[in-house]
Short mmCIF file of C-alpha atoms in Angstrom, two decimals:
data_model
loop_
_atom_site.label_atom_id
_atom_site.label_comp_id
_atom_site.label_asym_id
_atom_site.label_seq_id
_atom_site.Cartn_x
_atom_site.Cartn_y
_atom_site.Cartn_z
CA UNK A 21 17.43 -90.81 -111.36
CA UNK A 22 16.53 -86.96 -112.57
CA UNK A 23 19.29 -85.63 -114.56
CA UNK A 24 19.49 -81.75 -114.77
CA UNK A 25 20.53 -80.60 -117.57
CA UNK A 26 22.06 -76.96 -118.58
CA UNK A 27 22.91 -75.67 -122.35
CA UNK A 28 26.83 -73.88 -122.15
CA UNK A 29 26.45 -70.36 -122.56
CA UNK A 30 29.03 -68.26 -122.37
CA UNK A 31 32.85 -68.22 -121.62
CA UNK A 32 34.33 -65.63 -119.39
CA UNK A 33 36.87 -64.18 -117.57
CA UNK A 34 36.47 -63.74 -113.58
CA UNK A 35 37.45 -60.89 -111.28
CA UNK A 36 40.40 -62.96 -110.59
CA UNK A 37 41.36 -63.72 -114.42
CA UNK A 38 40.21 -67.35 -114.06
CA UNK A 39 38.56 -68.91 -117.14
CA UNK A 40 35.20 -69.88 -116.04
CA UNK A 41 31.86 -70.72 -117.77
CA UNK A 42 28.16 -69.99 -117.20
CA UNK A 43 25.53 -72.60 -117.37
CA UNK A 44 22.11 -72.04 -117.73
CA UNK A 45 19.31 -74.16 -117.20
CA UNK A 46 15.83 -74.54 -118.46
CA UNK A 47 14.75 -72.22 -116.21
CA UNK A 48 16.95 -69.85 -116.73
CA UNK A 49 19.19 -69.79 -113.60
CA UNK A 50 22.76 -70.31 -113.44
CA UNK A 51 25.76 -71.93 -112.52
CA UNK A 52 29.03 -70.68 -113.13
CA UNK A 53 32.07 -73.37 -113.17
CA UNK A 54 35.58 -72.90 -113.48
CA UNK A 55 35.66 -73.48 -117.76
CA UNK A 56 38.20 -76.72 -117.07
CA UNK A 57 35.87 -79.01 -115.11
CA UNK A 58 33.79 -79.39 -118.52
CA UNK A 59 34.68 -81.99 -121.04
CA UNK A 60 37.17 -81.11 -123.95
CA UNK A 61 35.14 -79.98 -127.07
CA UNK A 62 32.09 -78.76 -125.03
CA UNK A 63 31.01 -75.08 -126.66
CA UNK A 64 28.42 -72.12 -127.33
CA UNK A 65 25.25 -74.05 -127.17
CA UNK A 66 26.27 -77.65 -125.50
CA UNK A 67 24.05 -79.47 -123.46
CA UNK A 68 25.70 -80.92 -120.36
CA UNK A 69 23.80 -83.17 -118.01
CA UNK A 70 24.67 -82.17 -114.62
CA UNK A 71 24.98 -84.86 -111.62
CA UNK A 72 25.09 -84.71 -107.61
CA UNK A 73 26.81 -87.37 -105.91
CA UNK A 74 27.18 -88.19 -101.82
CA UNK A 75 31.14 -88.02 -101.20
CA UNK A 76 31.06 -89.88 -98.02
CA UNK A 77 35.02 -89.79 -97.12
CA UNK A 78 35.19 -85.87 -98.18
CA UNK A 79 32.08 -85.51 -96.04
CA UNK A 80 34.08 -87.60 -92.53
CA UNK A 81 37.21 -85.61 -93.16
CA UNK A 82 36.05 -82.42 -93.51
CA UNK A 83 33.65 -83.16 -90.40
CA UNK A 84 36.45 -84.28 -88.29
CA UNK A 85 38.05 -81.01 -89.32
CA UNK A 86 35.39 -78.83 -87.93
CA UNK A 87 35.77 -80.76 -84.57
CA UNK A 88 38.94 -80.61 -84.54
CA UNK A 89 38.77 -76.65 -84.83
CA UNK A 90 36.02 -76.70 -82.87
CA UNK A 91 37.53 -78.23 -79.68
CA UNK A 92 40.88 -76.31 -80.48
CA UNK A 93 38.51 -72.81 -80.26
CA UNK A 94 35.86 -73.65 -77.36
CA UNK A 95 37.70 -76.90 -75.64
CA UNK A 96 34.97 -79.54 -76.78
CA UNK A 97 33.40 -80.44 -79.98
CA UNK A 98 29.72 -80.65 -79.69
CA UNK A 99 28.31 -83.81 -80.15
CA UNK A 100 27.01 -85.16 -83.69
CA UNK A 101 23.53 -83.98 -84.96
#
């Protein structure tokens, strides 16, 4: 399994005066978290390894949401792709 990896880099304040942080990876893009997903004691400079994992259940329920809407809107849900 790849793991990406990003070093901490800053700490800030958003427009809406949540704490959040900004990630940066090797390549120098970002990713900007709300700051209290990350681990206690994480700071300027930490590495983090970063991992993506399937959510099956969260995937059916919000699916079934979307039909639901969907048939509520436009009277039928179109069928699964």
């Amino acid at each position: 399994m790849t793991m990406l990896r990003a070093t901490l880099d800053r700490f800030e304040i958003d427009t809406a005066g949540q704490a959040i942080a900004v990630l940066v990876f090797d390549d120098g893009q970002q990713l900007v978290v709300p700051r209290s997903l990350l681990p206690s004691g994480v700071r300027h400079g930490s590495v983090l390894q970063i991992q993506f994992v399937l959510d099956p259940d969260v995937e059916a329920q919000r699916r079934a949401e979307i039909a639901a809407l969907q048939e509520r809107l436009f009277g039928e849900a179109p069928s699964s792709a």
